[in-house]
């Protein structure tokens, strides 16, 4: 806890342990290309989602039906939480709710990332809300409403994806997306963004992730065709990321986006990642409807528990589950 970037960045220092190796340092992102923006009110949104998920593994959604005030209030309490004193942020740690910095492997990682995180389970609410932060005082009430809205949106998007893939529209509804988590990221201003990263290149270890970014503060980049593309913050939009599990379930039809976060010199950036995950004992495998003699399964099956424990234990954030994505069946 004493390592939280927000507790010491004010002294203006850039500790050596935050300097990333030269090959990982951010250069200028490529200009000209933007990730697709899908209007969920448009008649062809399913086609657009499928295309974006194949080409970019990432897209933004507008007209998503999550009320603007719900989003604004959630972003306010997320910012307020990270602005608390280190003492107030030192919530009682449980398996389902904790505060950390850089990655879960802070003690063993080769270098650190410029971010603090608040993580918690979301569903079922009655089981987990008691572990959520008590400060700011409105946190629980506001975030309960926010996560309920995001859950609805998440299942709508999964249904569109299922339709687009041609699998049962309920394929994701029961076991595959019920275990929802929220990760509230905070990236304080950094004295030298050219030497640091907020988060290293990774794929999300989830089915899909729905990210809320602060208005106007850039930081997220996606890797496409060997280039880094900046993801424009659009007010009132969400960024949807195809996760590694979706790549496997779709038998490679959809692509998990590789992405990273760069830091800013003057501006703090707060984001919230709402992830739809499977239950721990759920078997992850290519959907049966997508596999036949001419489309053999590209990935082995494994339990989500196996996957996530290996992911959490892995030394390298970026390569943690390459083994699952490259483990073709015998
Ligand atoms: C994540 C992530 C991006 C961001 O939480 O996995 O990639 O911009 N976040 O905070
Ligand atoms: Ni991510």
CSV table of C-alpha atoms and ligand atoms in Angstrom, one decimal:
chain,number,residue,atom,x,y,z
A,1,UNK,CA,0.0,0.0,0.0
A,2,UNK,CA,2.8,2.4,0.9
A,3,UNK,CA,3.9,2.0,-2.8
A,4,UNK,CA,0.8,3.6,-4.3
A,5,UNK,CA,1.9,6.0,-7.0
A,6,UNK,CA,-0.7,8.5,-5.9
A,7,UNK,CA,1.0,8.7,-2.4
A,8,UNK,CA,4.4,9.9,-3.7
A,9,UNK,CA,4.2,11.2,-7.3
A,10,UNK,CA,3.8,14.7,-6.0
A,11,UNK,CA,7.5,14.8,-5.1
A,12,UNK,CA,8.2,14.9,-8.8
A,13,UNK,CA,10.6,11.9,-8.8
A,14,UNK,CA,10.8,9.2,-11.4
A,15,UNK,CA,12.2,6.2,-9.5
A,16,UNK,CA,14.4,3.9,-11.7
A,17,UNK,CA,12.1,0.9,-11.0
A,18,UNK,CA,9.4,2.7,-13.2
A,19,UNK,CA,11.6,3.1,-16.2
A,20,UNK,CA,10.6,0.6,-18.8
A,21,UNK,CA,13.2,-1.2,-21.1
A,22,UNK,CA,13.9,0.8,-24.3
A,23,UNK,CA,12.0,-1.6,-26.5
A,24,UNK,CA,8.8,-1.1,-24.5
A,25,UNK,CA,8.9,2.7,-24.3
A,26,UNK,CA,6.1,4.5,-26.0
A,27,UNK,CA,6.9,6.5,-29.1
A,28,UNK,CA,4.5,8.5,-31.1
A,29,UNK,CA,1.2,6.6,-31.8
A,30,UNK,CA,0.2,6.2,-35.4
A,31,UNK,CA,-2.0,9.0,-36.7
A,32,UNK,CA,-4.9,8.6,-39.1
A,33,UNK,CA,-6.5,5.4,-37.9
A,34,UNK,CA,-9.2,5.3,-35.2
A,35,UNK,CA,-10.9,2.3,-33.7
A,36,UNK,CA,-14.5,1.9,-34.9
A,37,UNK,CA,-17.4,3.6,-33.1
A,38,UNK,CA,-20.5,1.5,-33.1
A,39,UNK,CA,-23.9,3.2,-32.7
A,40,UNK,CA,-26.0,0.6,-30.8
A,41,UNK,CA,-29.1,2.4,-32.1
A,42,UNK,CA,-28.2,1.8,-35.7
A,43,UNK,CA,-29.8,-1.1,-37.6
A,44,UNK,CA,-26.4,-2.8,-38.6
A,45,UNK,CA,-24.7,-2.7,-35.2
A,46,UNK,CA,-24.2,-6.5,-35.0
A,47,UNK,CA,-22.3,-6.5,-38.3
A,48,UNK,CA,-20.2,-3.5,-37.2
A,49,UNK,CA,-19.4,-5.1,-33.9
A,50,UNK,CA,-18.3,-8.3,-35.6
A,51,UNK,CA,-16.1,-6.5,-38.1
A,52,UNK,CA,-14.5,-4.4,-35.4
A,53,UNK,CA,-13.9,-7.4,-33.2
A,54,UNK,CA,-12.2,-9.2,-36.0
A,55,UNK,CA,-10.1,-6.3,-37.2
A,56,UNK,CA,-9.3,-4.4,-34.0
A,57,UNK,CA,-10.5,-6.5,-31.1
A,58,UNK,CA,-11.7,-3.2,-29.8
A,59,UNK,CA,-14.5,-0.7,-30.5
A,60,UNK,CA,-16.3,2.1,-28.9
A,61,UNK,CA,-20.1,2.1,-28.3
A,62,UNK,CA,-22.4,5.1,-28.3
A,63,UNK,CA,-26.2,5.2,-27.9
A,64,UNK,CA,-25.7,2.4,-25.3
A,65,UNK,CA,-28.6,3.4,-23.1
A,66,UNK,CA,-26.6,3.8,-19.9
A,67,UNK,CA,-27.8,7.1,-18.5
A,68,UNK,CA,-25.4,10.0,-18.6
A,69,UNK,CA,-25.9,10.8,-14.9
A,70,UNK,CA,-25.1,7.2,-13.9
A,71,UNK,CA,-21.8,7.5,-15.8
A,72,UNK,CA,-20.9,10.9,-14.5
A,73,UNK,CA,-21.7,10.0,-10.8
A,74,UNK,CA,-19.7,6.8,-11.1
A,75,UNK,CA,-16.7,8.6,-12.6
A,76,UNK,CA,-16.9,11.2,-9.8
A,77,UNK,CA,-16.7,8.6,-7.0
A,78,UNK,CA,-14.0,6.7,-8.8
A,79,UNK,CA,-11.9,9.9,-8.9
A,80,UNK,CA,-12.8,10.7,-5.3
A,81,UNK,CA,-11.7,7.3,-4.2
A,82,UNK,CA,-8.3,7.7,-5.7
A,83,UNK,CA,-8.0,11.2,-4.3
A,84,UNK,CA,-8.4,9.9,-0.7
A,85,UNK,CA,-5.4,9.8,1.6
A,86,UNK,CA,-3.4,6.6,1.6
A,87,UNK,CA,-4.8,5.8,5.0
A,88,UNK,CA,-8.4,6.1,3.8
A,89,UNK,CA,-7.6,4.0,0.7
A,90,UNK,CA,-6.2,1.2,3.0
A,91,UNK,CA,-9.5,-0.6,3.0
A,92,UNK,CA,-9.7,-4.0,4.7
A,93,UNK,CA,-8.3,-6.3,2.0
A,94,UNK,CA,-10.4,-9.4,1.1
A,95,UNK,CA,-10.2,-11.7,-1.8
A,96,UNK,CA,-13.0,-10.0,-3.4
A,97,UNK,CA,-11.9,-6.4,-2.9
A,98,UNK,CA,-8.4,-4.8,-2.7
A,99,UNK,CA,-6.3,-1.9,-3.6
A,100,UNK,CA,-2.9,-2.4,-5.3
A,101,UNK,CA,-0.4,-0.7,-7.5
A,102,UNK,CA,1.3,-1.5,-10.8
A,103,UNK,CA,0.3,-5.2,-11.2
A,104,UNK,CA,-0.6,-8.0,-8.7
A,105,UNK,CA,3.1,-9.0,-9.0
A,106,UNK,CA,4.5,-5.8,-7.6
A,107,UNK,CA,7.1,-7.7,-5.4
A,108,UNK,CA,8.6,-9.7,-8.2
A,109,UNK,CA,8.1,-7.7,-11.4
A,110,UNK,CA,11.1,-6.4,-13.3
A,111,UNK,CA,9.8,-2.9,-13.4
A,112,UNK,CA,6.6,-1.1,-12.2
A,113,UNK,CA,3.7,0.5,-14.0
A,114,UNK,CA,2.5,4.0,-13.2
A,115,UNK,CA,-0.9,3.1,-12.0
A,116,UNK,CA,-2.9,2.3,-8.9
A,117,UNK,CA,-5.9,0.0,-8.9
A,118,UNK,CA,-9.0,-0.7,-6.9
A,119,UNK,CA,-10.4,-4.1,-7.8
A,120,UNK,CA,-13.7,-5.7,-6.7
A,121,UNK,CA,-16.1,-8.5,-7.5
A,122,UNK,CA,-19.6,-7.2,-8.5
A,123,UNK,CA,-22.1,-10.0,-8.8
A,124,UNK,CA,-24.1,-11.0,-6.9
A,125,UNK,CA,-24.2,-7.6,-5.3
A,126,UNK,CA,-25.6,-8.7,-1.9
A,127,UNK,CA,-22.6,-11.0,-1.5
A,128,UNK,CA,-19.9,-8.5,-2.4
A,129,UNK,CA,-21.1,-5.0,-1.6
A,130,UNK,CA,-20.1,-5.3,2.0
A,131,UNK,CA,-16.5,-5.5,1.0
A,132,UNK,CA,-16.5,-2.4,-1.3
A,133,UNK,CA,-15.0,0.8,0.0
A,134,UNK,CA,-16.9,2.8,2.5
A,135,UNK,CA,-15.3,6.0,1.4
A,136,UNK,CA,-16.3,8.1,-0.4
A,137,UNK,CA,-19.7,7.7,1.4
A,138,UNK,CA,-21.6,7.4,-1.8
A,139,UNK,CA,-19.3,4.8,-3.4
A,140,UNK,CA,-21.4,1.7,-2.7
A,141,UNK,CA,-24.8,3.3,-3.7
A,142,UNK,CA,-23.4,4.9,-6.9
A,143,UNK,CA,-21.3,1.9,-8.0
A,144,UNK,CA,-24.1,-0.6,-7.4
A,145,UNK,CA,-26.2,1.4,-9.9
A,146,UNK,CA,-23.4,1.7,-12.3
A,147,UNK,CA,-22.4,-1.9,-12.3
A,148,UNK,CA,-26.0,-3.0,-12.7
A,149,UNK,CA,-26.3,-0.8,-15.9
A,150,UNK,CA,-23.0,-2.1,-17.2
A,151,UNK,CA,-24.0,-5.7,-16.6
A,152,UNK,CA,-27.1,-5.1,-18.8
A,153,UNK,CA,-25.0,-3.4,-21.5
A,154,UNK,CA,-22.5,-6.3,-21.3
A,155,UNK,CA,-25.1,-8.9,-21.9
A,156,UNK,CA,-26.6,-7.0,-24.8
A,157,UNK,CA,-23.2,-6.8,-26.4
A,158,UNK,CA,-22.6,-10.5,-25.8
A,159,UNK,CA,-25.9,-11.2,-27.4
A,160,UNK,CA,-25.0,-9.2,-30.5
A,161,UNK,CA,-21.7,-11.0,-30.6
A,162,UNK,CA,-23.4,-14.4,-30.3
A,163,UNK,CA,-25.8,-13.4,-33.1
A,164,UNK,CA,-23.0,-12.3,-35.3
A,165,UNK,CA,-21.0,-15.4,-34.7
A,166,UNK,CA,-24.1,-17.6,-35.3
A,167,UNK,CA,-24.1,-19.3,-31.9
A,168,UNK,CA,-27.0,-19.6,-29.5
A,169,UNK,CA,-27.9,-16.0,-28.4
A,170,UNK,CA,-27.7,-17.2,-24.8
A,171,UNK,CA,-24.3,-18.8,-25.1
A,172,UNK,CA,-22.7,-16.2,-22.9
A,173,UNK,CA,-25.6,-15.6,-20.6
A,174,UNK,CA,-25.3,-18.2,-17.9
A,175,UNK,CA,-21.9,-19.4,-17.0
A,176,UNK,CA,-19.7,-17.3,-19.2
A,177,UNK,CA,-20.4,-13.7,-18.2
A,178,UNK,CA,-22.0,-13.9,-14.7
A,179,UNK,CA,-18.8,-13.3,-12.7
A,180,UNK,CA,-18.3,-9.6,-13.1
A,181,UNK,CA,-15.5,-7.5,-11.8
A,182,UNK,CA,-14.6,-3.8,-11.6
A,183,UNK,CA,-11.1,-2.4,-11.8
A,184,UNK,CA,-10.8,1.3,-11.2
A,185,UNK,CA,-7.5,2.4,-12.5
A,186,UNK,CA,-5.8,5.7,-11.7
A,187,UNK,CA,-2.7,7.1,-13.5
A,188,UNK,CA,-1.3,10.1,-11.8
A,189,UNK,CA,0.7,12.7,-13.8
A,190,UNK,CA,4.1,11.4,-14.6
A,191,UNK,CA,7.4,13.5,-14.9
A,192,UNK,CA,8.5,11.6,-18.1
A,193,UNK,CA,5.8,9.8,-20.1
A,194,UNK,CA,8.5,8.8,-22.7
A,195,UNK,CA,10.1,6.4,-20.2
A,196,UNK,CA,7.1,4.9,-18.4
A,197,UNK,CA,3.9,3.0,-19.0
A,198,UNK,CA,0.6,3.1,-17.1
A,199,UNK,CA,0.1,-0.5,-18.2
A,200,UNK,CA,2.2,-2.7,-20.4
A,201,UNK,CA,1.1,-4.4,-23.5
A,202,UNK,CA,-1.5,-7.0,-22.6
A,203,UNK,CA,-4.7,-8.8,-23.6
A,204,UNK,CA,-7.5,-8.8,-21.1
A,205,UNK,CA,-8.0,-12.1,-19.3
A,206,UNK,CA,-11.8,-11.8,-19.7
A,207,UNK,CA,-14.6,-12.5,-22.0
A,208,UNK,CA,-15.2,-8.9,-22.8
A,209,UNK,CA,-14.3,-5.7,-21.0
A,210,UNK,CA,-16.2,-2.4,-21.0
A,211,UNK,CA,-14.0,0.6,-20.2
A,212,UNK,CA,-15.0,4.0,-19.1
A,213,UNK,CA,-12.3,6.7,-19.7
A,214,UNK,CA,-12.1,10.2,-18.3
A,215,UNK,CA,-13.3,12.7,-20.8
A,216,UNK,CA,-10.4,14.4,-22.7
A,217,UNK,CA,-7.5,12.5,-21.2
A,218,UNK,CA,-5.7,10.2,-23.6
A,219,UNK,CA,-3.8,7.2,-22.6
A,220,UNK,CA,-5.2,3.9,-24.0
A,221,UNK,CA,-3.5,2.5,-27.2
A,222,UNK,CA,-4.3,-0.6,-29.2
A,223,UNK,CA,-1.7,-2.6,-31.3
A,224,UNK,CA,-2.9,-3.2,-34.9
A,225,UNK,CA,-0.8,-4.1,-37.9
A,226,UNK,CA,2.4,-3.6,-36.0
A,227,UNK,CA,1.5,-0.1,-35.0
A,228,UNK,CA,0.1,1.6,-31.8
A,229,UNK,CA,-3.2,3.5,-32.4
A,230,UNK,CA,-4.4,5.9,-29.8
A,231,UNK,CA,-8.0,5.4,-28.5
A,232,UNK,CA,-9.8,8.8,-28.6
A,233,UNK,CA,-11.7,9.6,-25.4
A,234,UNK,CA,-15.3,10.2,-26.6
A,235,UNK,CA,-17.6,11.7,-24.0
A,236,UNK,CA,-20.4,9.3,-23.1
A,237,UNK,CA,-18.9,6.4,-25.0
A,238,UNK,CA,-17.5,3.1,-23.7
A,239,UNK,CA,-14.5,1.2,-25.1
A,240,UNK,CA,-15.3,-2.5,-25.5
A,241,UNK,CA,-12.4,-4.9,-25.6
A,242,UNK,CA,-12.5,-8.5,-26.9
A,243,UNK,CA,-10.8,-10.5,-24.2
A,244,UNK,CA,-8.6,-13.6,-24.6
A,245,UNK,CA,-11.4,-15.9,-23.5
A,246,UNK,CA,-13.7,-14.6,-26.3
A,247,UNK,CA,-10.9,-15.3,-28.8
A,248,UNK,CA,-10.9,-18.9,-27.6
A,249,UNK,CA,-14.7,-19.3,-27.4
A,250,UNK,CA,-15.0,-17.8,-30.9
A,251,UNK,CA,-12.4,-20.3,-32.1
A,252,UNK,CA,-10.2,-17.4,-33.3
A,253,UNK,CA,-13.0,-15.7,-35.3
A,254,UNK,CA,-12.7,-12.7,-32.9
A,255,UNK,CA,-9.4,-11.3,-31.9
A,256,UNK,CA,-8.4,-10.2,-28.4
A,257,UNK,CA,-7.0,-6.7,-28.6
A,258,UNK,CA,-3.4,-6.1,-27.5
A,259,UNK,CA,-3.4,-2.8,-25.7
A,260,UNK,CA,-1.4,-0.7,-23.3
A,261,UNK,CA,-1.7,2.6,-21.4
A,262,UNK,CA,0.7,5.6,-21.7
A,263,UNK,CA,1.0,8.3,-19.0
A,264,UNK,CA,0.5,12.0,-19.2
A,265,UNK,CA,2.8,14.8,-18.0
A,266,UNK,CA,0.2,17.1,-16.5
A,267,UNK,CA,-3.0,15.2,-16.3
A,268,UNK,CA,-4.2,12.5,-14.0
A,269,UNK,CA,-6.4,9.8,-15.7
A,270,UNK,CA,-9.0,7.6,-14.1
A,271,UNK,CA,-10.6,4.7,-15.9
A,272,UNK,CA,-12.9,1.9,-14.9
A,273,UNK,CA,-12.8,-1.6,-16.5
A,274,UNK,CA,-15.9,-3.6,-16.0
A,275,UNK,CA,-15.2,-7.2,-17.0
A,276,UNK,CA,-17.6,-10.1,-17.8
A,277,UNK,CA,-15.9,-13.3,-16.7
A,278,UNK,CA,-16.9,-16.9,-16.4
A,279,UNK,CA,-17.5,-18.7,-13.1
A,280,UNK,CA,-14.3,-20.4,-11.7
A,281,UNK,CA,-15.3,-23.9,-12.6
A,282,UNK,CA,-16.6,-23.1,-16.1
A,283,UNK,CA,-14.9,-24.9,-19.0
A,284,UNK,CA,-13.6,-22.5,-21.6
A,285,UNK,CA,-13.5,-24.0,-25.1
A,286,UNK,CA,-14.4,-23.1,-28.7
A,287,UNK,CA,-18.2,-22.9,-29.0
A,288,UNK,CA,-19.4,-26.3,-30.4
A,289,UNK,CA,-21.5,-24.5,-33.1
A,290,UNK,CA,-18.2,-23.0,-34.5
A,291,UNK,CA,-16.3,-26.3,-34.7
A,292,UNK,CA,-16.7,-29.0,-37.4
A,293,UNK,CA,-14.5,-31.1,-39.7
A,294,UNK,CA,-13.5,-28.2,-41.8
A,295,UNK,CA,-13.2,-25.8,-38.8
A,296,UNK,CA,-11.2,-27.8,-36.2
A,297,UNK,CA,-10.9,-26.4,-32.7
A,298,UNK,CA,-7.9,-24.1,-32.5
A,299,UNK,CA,-7.6,-24.2,-28.7
A,300,UNK,CA,-7.6,-26.7,-26.0
A,301,UNK,CA,-10.3,-26.6,-23.3
A,302,UNK,CA,-9.4,-25.6,-19.7
A,303,UNK,CA,-11.2,-24.4,-16.7
A,304,UNK,CA,-11.4,-20.6,-16.0
A,305,UNK,CA,-9.9,-21.3,-12.6
A,306,UNK,CA,-6.8,-22.9,-14.2
A,307,UNK,CA,-6.5,-20.0,-16.5
A,308,UNK,CA,-6.8,-17.2,-14.0
A,309,UNK,CA,-4.5,-18.7,-11.4
A,310,UNK,CA,-1.8,-19.1,-14.0
A,311,UNK,CA,-2.5,-15.6,-15.2
A,312,UNK,CA,-2.1,-14.1,-11.7
A,313,UNK,CA,1.0,-16.1,-10.9
A,314,UNK,CA,2.8,-15.3,-14.2
A,315,UNK,CA,5.9,-13.1,-13.9
A,316,UNK,CA,5.2,-11.2,-17.2
A,317,UNK,CA,2.0,-9.3,-17.6
A,318,UNK,CA,2.1,-9.4,-21.3
A,319,UNK,CA,2.8,-13.1,-22.0
A,320,UNK,CA,0.8,-14.5,-19.1
A,321,UNK,CA,-1.6,-16.6,-21.2
A,322,UNK,CA,0.2,-17.0,-24.5
A,323,UNK,CA,0.3,-20.7,-23.6
A,324,UNK,CA,-3.5,-20.9,-23.6
A,325,UNK,CA,-3.8,-19.0,-26.9
A,326,UNK,CA,-1.2,-21.2,-28.5
A,327,UNK,CA,-2.2,-24.5,-27.0
A,328,UNK,CA,-3.7,-26.3,-30.1
A,329,UNK,CA,-5.4,-29.6,-29.3
A,330,UNK,CA,-3.4,-32.8,-29.8
B,1,LIG,C1,-7.3,-2.7,-18.2
B,1,LIG,C2,-6.9,-1.7,-19.2
B,1,LIG,C3,-7.0,0.6,-19.9
B,1,LIG,C4,-7.1,2.0,-19.4
B,1,LIG,O1,-7.8,-2.3,-17.1
B,1,LIG,O2,-7.1,-3.9,-18.4
B,1,LIG,O3,-6.4,-2.0,-20.2
B,1,LIG,O4,-7.1,2.9,-20.2
B,1,LIG,N1,-7.2,-0.4,-18.9
B,1,LIG,O5,-7.1,2.1,-18.2
B,2,LIG,NI1,-6.7,-4.1,-20.5
